[in-house]
Tab-separated table of C-alpha atoms in Angstrom:
chain	number	residue	atom	x	y	z
C	1	UNK	CA	0.000	0.000	0.000
C	2	UNK	CA	1.398	3.394	-1.012
C	3	UNK	CA	1.318	6.243	1.497
C	4	UNK	CA	1.229	9.938	0.643
C	5	UNK	CA	2.079	12.359	3.418
C	6	UNK	CA	-0.096	15.502	3.343
C	7	UNK	CA	1.775	18.660	2.398
C	8	UNK	CA	0.541	22.131	1.595
C	9	UNK	CA	0.233	22.604	-2.153
C	10	UNK	CA	0.289	18.899	-3.062
C	11	UNK	CA	-2.177	17.876	-5.779
C	12	UNK	CA	-3.087	14.180	-5.813
C	13	UNK	CA	-4.987	12.672	-8.760
C	14	UNK	CA	-6.396	9.150	-9.016
C	15	UNK	CA	-9.235	7.251	-10.674
C	16	UNK	CA	-12.573	7.104	-8.904
C	17	UNK	CA	-12.451	3.289	-8.676
C	18	UNK	CA	-9.014	3.286	-7.038
C	19	UNK	CA	-9.216	2.046	-3.457
C	20	UNK	CA	-8.024	4.647	-1.018
C	21	UNK	CA	-8.342	5.670	2.616
C	22	UNK	CA	-7.385	8.552	4.896
C	23	UNK	CA	-5.637	8.085	8.212
C	24	UNK	CA	-7.327	10.209	10.899
C	25	UNK	CA	-5.139	13.307	11.355
C	26	UNK	CA	-3.738	14.297	14.745
C	27	UNK	CA	-4.832	17.861	14.104
C	28	UNK	CA	-7.076	19.705	11.686
C	29	UNK	CA	-6.458	18.959	8.000
C	30	UNK	CA	-8.017	21.067	5.252
C	31	UNK	CA	-8.277	20.114	1.567
C	32	UNK	CA	-10.130	21.005	-1.616
C	33	UNK	CA	-11.872	17.859	-2.846
C	34	UNK	CA	-12.728	17.641	-6.556
C	35	UNK	CA	-14.329	14.966	-8.720
C	36	UNK	CA	-14.287	15.056	-12.518
C	37	UNK	CA	-16.345	13.414	-15.230
C	38	UNK	CA	-16.040	13.020	-18.987
C	39	UNK	CA	-19.820	13.048	-19.378
C	40	UNK	CA	-21.105	16.520	-20.096
C	41	UNK	CA	-24.589	15.650	-18.840
C	42	UNK	CA	-23.151	15.022	-15.361
C	43	UNK	CA	-21.292	18.334	-15.231
C	44	UNK	CA	-22.168	20.281	-12.084
C	45	UNK	CA	-24.343	23.272	-13.168
C	46	UNK	CA	-23.794	25.052	-9.830
C	47	UNK	CA	-20.050	25.127	-10.446
C	48	UNK	CA	-20.522	26.467	-13.962
C	49	UNK	CA	-22.927	29.126	-12.724
C	50	UNK	CA	-20.470	30.182	-10.028
C	51	UNK	CA	-17.635	30.417	-12.574
C	52	UNK	CA	-19.824	32.450	-14.911
C	53	UNK	CA	-20.734	34.796	-12.064
C	54	UNK	CA	-17.072	35.274	-11.094
C	55	UNK	CA	-16.079	35.915	-14.702
C	56	UNK	CA	-18.793	38.557	-14.969
C	57	UNK	CA	-17.440	40.210	-11.812
C	58	UNK	CA	-13.923	40.218	-13.272
C	59	UNK	CA	-15.126	41.753	-16.521
C	60	UNK	CA	-16.994	44.475	-14.641
C	61	UNK	CA	-13.931	45.181	-12.517
C	62	UNK	CA	-11.736	45.472	-15.617
C	63	UNK	CA	-14.272	47.755	-17.289
C	64	UNK	CA	-14.378	50.089	-14.274
C	65	UNK	CA	-10.593	50.073	-13.988
C	66	UNK	CA	-10.281	50.991	-17.642
C	67	UNK	CA	-12.629	53.952	-17.161
C	68	UNK	CA	-10.701	55.021	-14.036
C	69	UNK	CA	-7.384	54.795	-15.912
C	70	UNK	CA	-8.706	56.933	-18.774
C	71	UNK	CA	-9.927	59.553	-16.308
C	72	UNK	CA	-6.577	59.563	-14.487
C	73	UNK	CA	-4.668	59.941	-17.759
C	74	UNK	CA	-6.800	62.970	-18.632
C	75	UNK	CA	-6.092	64.444	-15.171
C	76	UNK	CA	-2.366	63.897	-15.721
C	77	UNK	CA	-2.577	65.611	-19.106
C	78	UNK	CA	-4.380	68.548	-17.465
C	79	UNK	CA	-1.341	68.863	-15.188
C	80	UNK	CA	0.833	69.590	-18.216
C	81	UNK	CA	2.003	66.086	-19.129
C	82	UNK	CA	1.697	65.032	-22.772
C	83	UNK	CA	2.117	61.624	-24.395
C	84	UNK	CA	4.364	62.326	-27.384
C	85	UNK	CA	4.968	58.763	-28.601
C	86	UNK	CA	3.367	55.385	-27.927
C	87	UNK	CA	3.490	51.750	-28.999
C	88	UNK	CA	3.080	51.984	-32.766
C	89	UNK	CA	5.575	54.824	-33.157
C	90	UNK	CA	8.038	53.069	-30.837
C	91	UNK	CA	7.589	49.679	-32.560
C	92	UNK	CA	6.386	47.907	-29.426
C	93	UNK	CA	3.121	47.053	-27.702
C	94	UNK	CA	3.824	48.473	-24.235
C	95	UNK	CA	5.954	51.574	-24.726
C	96	UNK	CA	5.398	55.313	-24.436
C	97	UNK	CA	7.252	58.612	-24.163
C	98	UNK	CA	5.806	61.473	-22.121
C	99	UNK	CA	6.968	65.066	-21.676
C	100	UNK	CA	6.271	67.667	-19.009
C	101	UNK	CA	6.670	65.628	-15.823
C	102	UNK	CA	9.213	68.081	-14.390
C	103	UNK	CA	10.203	71.726	-14.759
C	104	UNK	CA	13.765	72.893	-15.407
C	105	UNK	CA	13.973	74.078	-11.816
C	106	UNK	CA	12.887	70.709	-10.437
C	107	UNK	CA	15.359	68.888	-12.673
C	108	UNK	CA	18.230	71.062	-11.445
C	109	UNK	CA	17.207	70.483	-7.825
C	110	UNK	CA	17.409	66.706	-8.241
C	111	UNK	CA	20.768	66.979	-9.999
C	112	UNK	CA	22.045	69.013	-7.033
C	113	UNK	CA	20.617	66.348	-4.704
C	114	UNK	CA	22.671	63.702	-6.482
C	115	UNK	CA	25.757	65.913	-6.364
C	116	UNK	CA	25.372	66.220	-2.600
C	117	UNK	CA	24.497	62.618	-1.717
C	118	UNK	CA	25.428	60.364	-4.631
C	119	UNK	CA	28.116	57.690	-4.622
C	120	UNK	CA	30.371	56.738	-7.498
C	121	UNK	CA	29.695	53.115	-8.422
C	122	UNK	CA	26.519	52.981	-6.310
C	123	UNK	CA	24.833	49.626	-6.956
C	124	UNK	CA	27.985	48.272	-8.611
C	125	UNK	CA	30.012	47.511	-5.475
C	126	UNK	CA	31.872	50.771	-5.812
C	127	UNK	CA	33.008	50.212	-9.401
C	128	UNK	CA	32.772	53.780	-10.689
C	129	UNK	CA	32.963	52.688	-14.353
C	130	UNK	CA	30.980	49.426	-14.332
C	131	UNK	CA	29.694	49.268	-17.921
C	132	UNK	CA	32.259	51.284	-19.858
C	133	UNK	CA	35.684	52.599	-18.834
C	134	UNK	CA	34.845	55.847	-20.639
C	135	UNK	CA	32.217	57.004	-18.135
C	136	UNK	CA	31.773	57.461	-14.389
C	137	UNK	CA	28.497	56.220	-12.904
C	138	UNK	CA	27.041	57.973	-9.826
C	139	UNK	CA	23.872	56.934	-7.995
C	140	UNK	CA	21.655	57.716	-5.015
C	141	UNK	CA	19.007	55.298	-3.738
C	142	UNK	CA	15.907	56.182	-1.717
C	143	UNK	CA	17.332	54.282	1.234
C	144	UNK	CA	20.588	56.227	1.268
C	145	UNK	CA	18.743	59.502	0.715
C	146	UNK	CA	16.591	58.863	3.787
C	147	UNK	CA	19.643	58.054	5.917
C	148	UNK	CA	21.361	61.264	4.812
C	149	UNK	CA	18.264	63.295	5.660
C	150	UNK	CA	18.190	61.765	9.149
C	151	UNK	CA	21.859	62.655	9.664
C	152	UNK	CA	21.273	66.209	8.419
C	153	UNK	CA	23.448	65.811	5.322
C	154	UNK	CA	20.660	66.253	2.765
C	155	UNK	CA	17.695	68.667	2.735
C	156	UNK	CA	14.382	66.940	3.329
C	157	UNK	CA	12.500	68.930	0.683
C	158	UNK	CA	14.769	67.718	-2.129
C	159	UNK	CA	14.367	64.076	-1.114
C	160	UNK	CA	10.619	64.634	-0.961
C	161	UNK	CA	10.794	65.948	-4.529
C	162	UNK	CA	12.730	62.842	-5.587
C	163	UNK	CA	10.113	60.545	-4.046
C	164	UNK	CA	7.148	62.558	-5.296
C	165	UNK	CA	8.288	62.758	-8.923
C	166	UNK	CA	9.142	59.071	-9.082
C	167	UNK	CA	5.707	58.311	-7.608
C	168	UNK	CA	4.030	60.424	-10.279
C	169	UNK	CA	5.950	58.426	-12.861
C	170	UNK	CA	4.668	55.168	-11.371
C	171	UNK	CA	1.086	56.423	-11.474
C	172	UNK	CA	1.479	57.342	-15.142
C	173	UNK	CA	2.895	53.914	-16.046
C	174	UNK	CA	0.136	52.086	-14.150
C	175	UNK	CA	-2.639	54.092	-15.765
C	176	UNK	CA	-1.251	54.383	-19.283
C	177	UNK	CA	-0.830	50.613	-19.570
C	178	UNK	CA	-4.332	50.108	-18.122
C	179	UNK	CA	-3.090	47.599	-15.552
C	180	UNK	CA	-5.654	45.574	-13.623
C	181	UNK	CA	-3.270	44.983	-10.705
C	182	UNK	CA	-1.403	47.565	-8.596
C	183	UNK	CA	2.121	48.467	-9.586
C	184	UNK	CA	4.801	48.640	-6.883
C	185	UNK	CA	8.358	49.963	-6.941
C	186	UNK	CA	11.024	47.290	-7.217
C	187	UNK	CA	13.858	49.820	-7.112
C	188	UNK	CA	14.342	53.574	-7.541
C	189	UNK	CA	17.715	55.117	-8.412
C	190	UNK	CA	18.754	58.722	-9.024
C	191	UNK	CA	21.716	58.399	-11.409
C	192	UNK	CA	24.221	60.282	-13.563
C	193	UNK	CA	26.673	59.091	-16.253
C	194	UNK	CA	29.633	61.401	-16.888
C	195	UNK	CA	32.023	61.214	-19.833
C	196	UNK	CA	35.621	60.938	-18.624
C	197	UNK	CA	37.168	62.362	-21.792
C	198	UNK	CA	35.364	65.345	-23.290
C	199	UNK	CA	34.494	65.408	-26.994
C	200	UNK	CA	35.273	61.705	-27.459
C	201	UNK	CA	32.976	61.344	-30.471
C	202	UNK	CA	34.964	58.420	-31.870
C	203	UNK	CA	33.661	56.044	-29.221
C	204	UNK	CA	32.018	52.865	-30.469
C	205	UNK	CA	31.046	51.380	-27.103
C	206	UNK	CA	27.678	51.874	-25.365
C	207	UNK	CA	26.944	53.605	-22.090
C	208	UNK	CA	24.776	50.583	-21.323
C	209	UNK	CA	24.807	47.523	-23.609
C	210	UNK	CA	21.527	46.124	-24.938
C	211	UNK	CA	19.669	44.187	-22.243
C	212	UNK	CA	16.232	43.460	-20.766
C	213	UNK	CA	15.308	44.207	-17.169
C	214	UNK	CA	13.700	40.874	-16.233
C	215	UNK	CA	15.269	38.229	-18.466
C	216	UNK	CA	18.579	37.009	-19.890
C	217	UNK	CA	19.092	37.600	-23.619
C	218	UNK	CA	20.234	34.444	-25.413
C	219	UNK	CA	22.430	34.131	-28.550
C	220	UNK	CA	19.369	33.277	-30.649
C	221	UNK	CA	17.644	36.510	-29.610
C	222	UNK	CA	15.231	34.938	-27.120
C	223	UNK	CA	15.147	36.025	-23.481
C	224	UNK	CA	14.893	33.642	-20.505
C	225	UNK	CA	13.020	34.947	-17.487
C	226	UNK	CA	15.003	33.105	-14.859
C	227	UNK	CA	17.625	33.777	-12.187
C	228	UNK	CA	19.945	35.681	-12.116
C	229	UNK	CA	17.634	38.064	-13.993
C	230	UNK	CA	15.300	40.224	-11.880
C	231	UNK	CA	12.275	38.138	-12.778
C	232	UNK	CA	9.896	40.024	-10.445
C	233	UNK	CA	10.167	43.183	-12.541
C	234	UNK	CA	7.219	43.810	-14.849
C	235	UNK	CA	7.661	47.390	-16.085
C	236	UNK	CA	10.449	49.959	-16.209
C	237	UNK	CA	10.730	53.715	-16.650
C	238	UNK	CA	13.385	56.410	-16.843
C	239	UNK	CA	12.646	60.064	-16.083
C	240	UNK	CA	15.311	62.381	-17.498
C	241	UNK	CA	16.704	65.420	-15.695
C	242	UNK	CA	18.644	66.986	-18.560
C	243	UNK	CA	19.544	66.745	-22.242
C	244	UNK	CA	21.496	68.533	-24.951
C	245	UNK	CA	23.533	70.783	-24.491
C	246	UNK	CA	24.379	69.435	-21.005
C	247	UNK	CA	25.772	66.324	-22.663
C	248	UNK	CA	26.306	64.747	-26.047
C	249	UNK	CA	25.122	61.248	-26.952
C	250	UNK	CA	23.387	59.229	-24.221
C	251	UNK	CA	20.243	58.542	-26.271
C	252	UNK	CA	17.988	55.776	-24.966
C	253	UNK	CA	17.078	53.211	-27.605
C	254	UNK	CA	14.865	50.162	-28.008
C	255	UNK	CA	16.551	47.244	-29.753
C	256	UNK	CA	15.756	44.291	-31.991
C	257	UNK	CA	16.376	40.704	-30.941
C	258	UNK	CA	19.780	40.851	-32.653
C	259	UNK	CA	20.647	43.850	-30.413
C	260	UNK	CA	20.638	46.408	-33.221
C	261	UNK	CA	18.913	49.753	-32.660
C	262	UNK	CA	15.192	49.878	-33.349
C	263	UNK	CA	14.163	53.419	-32.338
C	264	UNK	CA	15.923	56.099	-30.260
C	265	UNK	CA	14.638	58.596	-27.686
C	266	UNK	CA	16.725	61.731	-26.982
C	267	UNK	CA	16.691	62.717	-23.279
C	268	UNK	CA	15.449	66.079	-22.037
C	269	UNK	CA	14.336	67.482	-18.682
C	270	UNK	CA	10.911	66.127	-17.701
C	271	UNK	CA	10.787	63.441	-20.419
C	272	UNK	CA	9.923	59.905	-19.387
C	273	UNK	CA	10.127	56.591	-21.216
C	274	UNK	CA	7.902	53.772	-19.896
C	275	UNK	CA	8.008	50.203	-21.192
C	276	UNK	CA	7.617	46.522	-20.480
C	277	UNK	CA	10.610	45.265	-18.489
C	278	UNK	CA	11.140	42.484	-21.027
C	279	UNK	CA	11.760	44.905	-23.915
C	280	UNK	CA	15.324	45.043	-25.237
C	281	UNK	CA	16.947	48.456	-24.766
C	282	UNK	CA	20.245	50.230	-24.238
C	283	UNK	CA	21.964	53.619	-23.944
C	284	UNK	CA	24.298	55.203	-26.470
C	285	UNK	CA	27.689	56.417	-25.291
C	286	UNK	CA	27.790	59.717	-23.399
C	287	UNK	CA	30.617	61.376	-25.347
C	288	UNK	CA	30.575	64.704	-23.527
C	289	UNK	CA	29.139	66.092	-20.284
C	290	UNK	CA	26.845	64.460	-17.718
C	291	UNK	CA	23.528	62.663	-18.308
C	292	UNK	CA	21.185	62.406	-15.277
C	293	UNK	CA	17.869	60.623	-14.710
C	294	UNK	CA	15.638	58.764	-12.274
C	295	UNK	CA	15.700	55.061	-13.144
C	296	UNK	CA	12.700	53.053	-11.923
C	297	UNK	CA	11.674	49.413	-12.003
C	298	UNK	CA	8.199	48.187	-11.059
C	299	UNK	CA	6.660	44.910	-9.971
C	300	UNK	CA	3.125	43.613	-9.543
C	301	UNK	CA	4.243	41.401	-6.661
C	302	UNK	CA	3.883	43.265	-3.337
C	303	UNK	CA	6.236	40.772	-1.691
C	304	UNK	CA	9.163	42.022	-3.789
C	305	UNK	CA	8.512	45.753	-3.593
C	306	UNK	CA	11.189	48.215	-2.483
C	307	UNK	CA	10.415	48.471	1.222
C	308	UNK	CA	13.248	50.901	1.935
C	309	UNK	CA	11.529	53.332	-0.411
C	310	UNK	CA	8.168	52.703	1.262
C	311	UNK	CA	9.696	53.587	4.601
C	312	UNK	CA	11.261	56.748	3.175
C	313	UNK	CA	7.941	57.721	1.547
C	314	UNK	CA	6.020	57.203	4.759
C	315	UNK	CA	8.549	59.099	6.862
C	316	UNK	CA	9.029	62.087	4.586
C	317	UNK	CA	6.006	62.510	2.343
C	318	UNK	CA	3.508	65.271	3.261
C	319	UNK	CA	0.648	64.009	5.423
C	320	UNK	CA	-1.966	64.234	2.653
C	321	UNK	CA	0.251	62.120	0.389
C	322	UNK	CA	0.837	59.479	3.043
C	323	UNK	CA	-2.906	59.122	3.477
C	324	UNK	CA	-3.145	58.132	-0.167
C	325	UNK	CA	-4.343	61.209	-2.046
C	326	UNK	CA	-1.739	60.979	-4.804
C	327	UNK	CA	-0.506	57.385	-4.828
C	328	UNK	CA	-3.046	56.417	-7.455
C	329	UNK	CA	-2.823	52.625	-7.180
C	330	UNK	CA	-6.084	52.064	-5.321
C	331	UNK	CA	-4.307	50.178	-2.527
C	332	UNK	CA	-2.464	53.046	-0.836
C	333	UNK	CA	-3.404	52.203	2.722
C	334	UNK	CA	-2.544	48.553	2.191
C	335	UNK	CA	1.024	49.558	1.319
C	336	UNK	CA	1.513	51.381	4.580
C	337	UNK	CA	-0.289	48.689	6.555
C	338	UNK	CA	2.716	46.535	5.672
C	339	UNK	CA	4.564	48.373	8.415
C	340	UNK	CA	1.735	48.756	10.893
C	341	UNK	CA	0.764	45.071	10.724
C	342	UNK	CA	4.207	43.513	10.519
C	343	UNK	CA	3.526	41.193	13.433
C	344	UNK	CA	0.580	39.658	11.552
C	345	UNK	CA	2.542	38.884	8.384
C	346	UNK	CA	4.951	36.124	7.534
C	347	UNK	CA	5.984	36.713	3.931
C	348	UNK	CA	8.113	34.117	2.127
C	349	UNK	CA	10.126	32.980	5.146
C	350	UNK	CA	12.454	30.897	2.997
C	351	UNK	CA	13.406	33.747	0.644
C	352	UNK	CA	14.900	37.205	0.749
C	353	UNK	CA	11.646	38.790	1.921
C	354	UNK	CA	12.000	37.226	5.349
C	355	UNK	CA	9.735	38.670	8.011
C	356	UNK	CA	9.640	37.476	11.613
C	357	UNK	CA	6.472	37.504	13.657
C	358	UNK	CA	8.064	39.869	16.165
C	359	UNK	CA	6.909	43.379	15.412
C	360	UNK	CA	9.944	45.006	17.042
C	361	UNK	CA	12.317	43.457	14.465
C	362	UNK	CA	10.111	42.464	11.552
C	363	UNK	CA	10.292	45.750	9.677
C	364	UNK	CA	14.028	46.151	10.143
C	365	UNK	CA	14.797	42.686	8.827
C	366	UNK	CA	12.675	43.015	5.720
C	367	UNK	CA	13.921	46.453	4.799
C	368	UNK	CA	17.578	45.677	5.228
C	369	UNK	CA	17.429	42.308	3.520
C	370	UNK	CA	15.936	44.175	0.559
C	371	UNK	CA	18.927	46.504	0.612
C	372	UNK	CA	21.477	43.771	1.396
C	373	UNK	CA	22.604	45.948	4.272
C	374	UNK	CA	22.423	43.785	7.376
C	375	UNK	CA	25.295	44.480	9.721
C	376	UNK	CA	26.352	44.575	13.353
C	377	UNK	CA	24.706	47.979	13.847
C	378	UNK	CA	21.332	46.258	14.141
C	379	UNK	CA	22.691	43.928	16.794
C	380	UNK	CA	23.975	46.850	18.846
C	381	UNK	CA	20.599	48.570	18.594
C	382	UNK	CA	18.808	45.388	19.693
C	383	UNK	CA	16.841	45.448	16.432
C	384	UNK	CA	17.669	41.825	15.734
C	385	UNK	CA	19.368	38.972	17.553
C	386	UNK	CA	22.623	37.473	16.310
C	387	UNK	CA	20.886	34.165	15.581
C	388	UNK	CA	18.184	35.889	13.539
C	389	UNK	CA	20.767	37.941	11.669
C	390	UNK	CA	22.669	34.824	10.608
C	391	UNK	CA	19.455	33.074	9.549
C	392	UNK	CA	18.381	35.978	7.365
C	393	UNK	CA	21.798	36.224	5.710
C	394	UNK	CA	21.896	32.482	5.105
C	395	UNK	CA	18.437	32.268	3.514
C	396	UNK	CA	19.034	35.484	1.591
C	397	UNK	CA	22.158	34.145	-0.110
C	398	UNK	CA	20.713	30.647	-0.543
C	399	UNK	CA	17.747	31.875	-2.552
C	400	UNK	CA	19.794	34.361	-4.530
C	401	UNK	CA	17.271	37.185	-4.592
C	402	UNK	CA	19.183	40.442	-5.013
C	403	UNK	CA	22.445	38.637	-4.313
C	404	UNK	CA	25.127	40.821	-5.895
C	405	UNK	CA	27.725	38.110	-5.711
C	406	UNK	CA	25.896	35.979	-8.257
C	407	UNK	CA	25.065	38.749	-10.732
C	408	UNK	CA	26.964	39.185	-13.961
C	409	UNK	CA	26.614	42.934	-14.032
C	410	UNK	CA	25.131	45.144	-11.347
C	411	UNK	CA	22.491	45.162	-8.681
C	412	UNK	CA	19.994	47.291	-10.523
C	413	UNK	CA	20.469	47.221	-14.318
C	414	UNK	CA	20.536	50.984	-14.777
C	415	UNK	CA	18.813	52.637	-17.738
């Protein structure tokens, strides 16, 4: 007699005439029991009616969401934003270019923010020229920005501007693509690329080689959505802070499967490119000056969202924003409940998004695992025990999520 031990998620299939029995469980055991038939006349009409009812609900939900998205897009346009190119013009289904998201003054403020708080090689383990030896890469994350505000090294209003403008970009992406599920930040990075040698127009390398943000491009032109790619990413966007004449080159481009250029987008202050994270793209060489932007990656999986950014947003956003007036995803309060209800959650204990059931350490662990920034400081502050710290590090590296050591290029895949 064969025995099958019950386990969550197991699906056992057998013929109706097969002899079988269930050993009385020591504790409560819950299952979904299903029987199937090949005779249409015996099909359960109640099940079909229930499925039809649920499908109707889904269709109504999608219809209402579509109307809401159209209304929100019109509101965004009334704020001065214009869609200047979309899918057909950009030779792709989920692509668009928008202008007017920032003023010249706002762009210069964020560039000054990066000058004050950015790090050379940020996200690339300190390698200041990670993708080409002809440029220096500088970056500032939301997590670092928040820390520098707390220590008095950065002005709070400029970090608020950084968070607010990137949030407006997320709202535009979510609504323009008419998404039926909320879009969350996977990572947000304020970045600049600076040419080392001025007027080097003879360069044939790229500022960023052709790549996709959630899959690994293969020699035959296909793309595998598997580790070490950031498979949780669904959409990407880049919001530019400057353009010509501040720098030469640096054009964003979409690419064909053979990595040749398909269509280019010249950067300018307030211009944003939004696209599916699986689209092939790259950046032409910056041959002169400094090119700056906000690079953003989004996910539909709340368990992989950028919690360090959420914490920064909650701590520094104006009160009306924190309460959800401008987040635009329809699940604003749920995002912030992640922190308030940490003791009730236990998200993916075996992966990088580890969360203990102890409220006093749960938030700290999840945020710093996301940032790969666990260290002895948390032990000294009694945020986390030494045993818990070692467990988180061990499971974090074992599962490989955001593990820099196993990545071919960098932590973030900058645009």
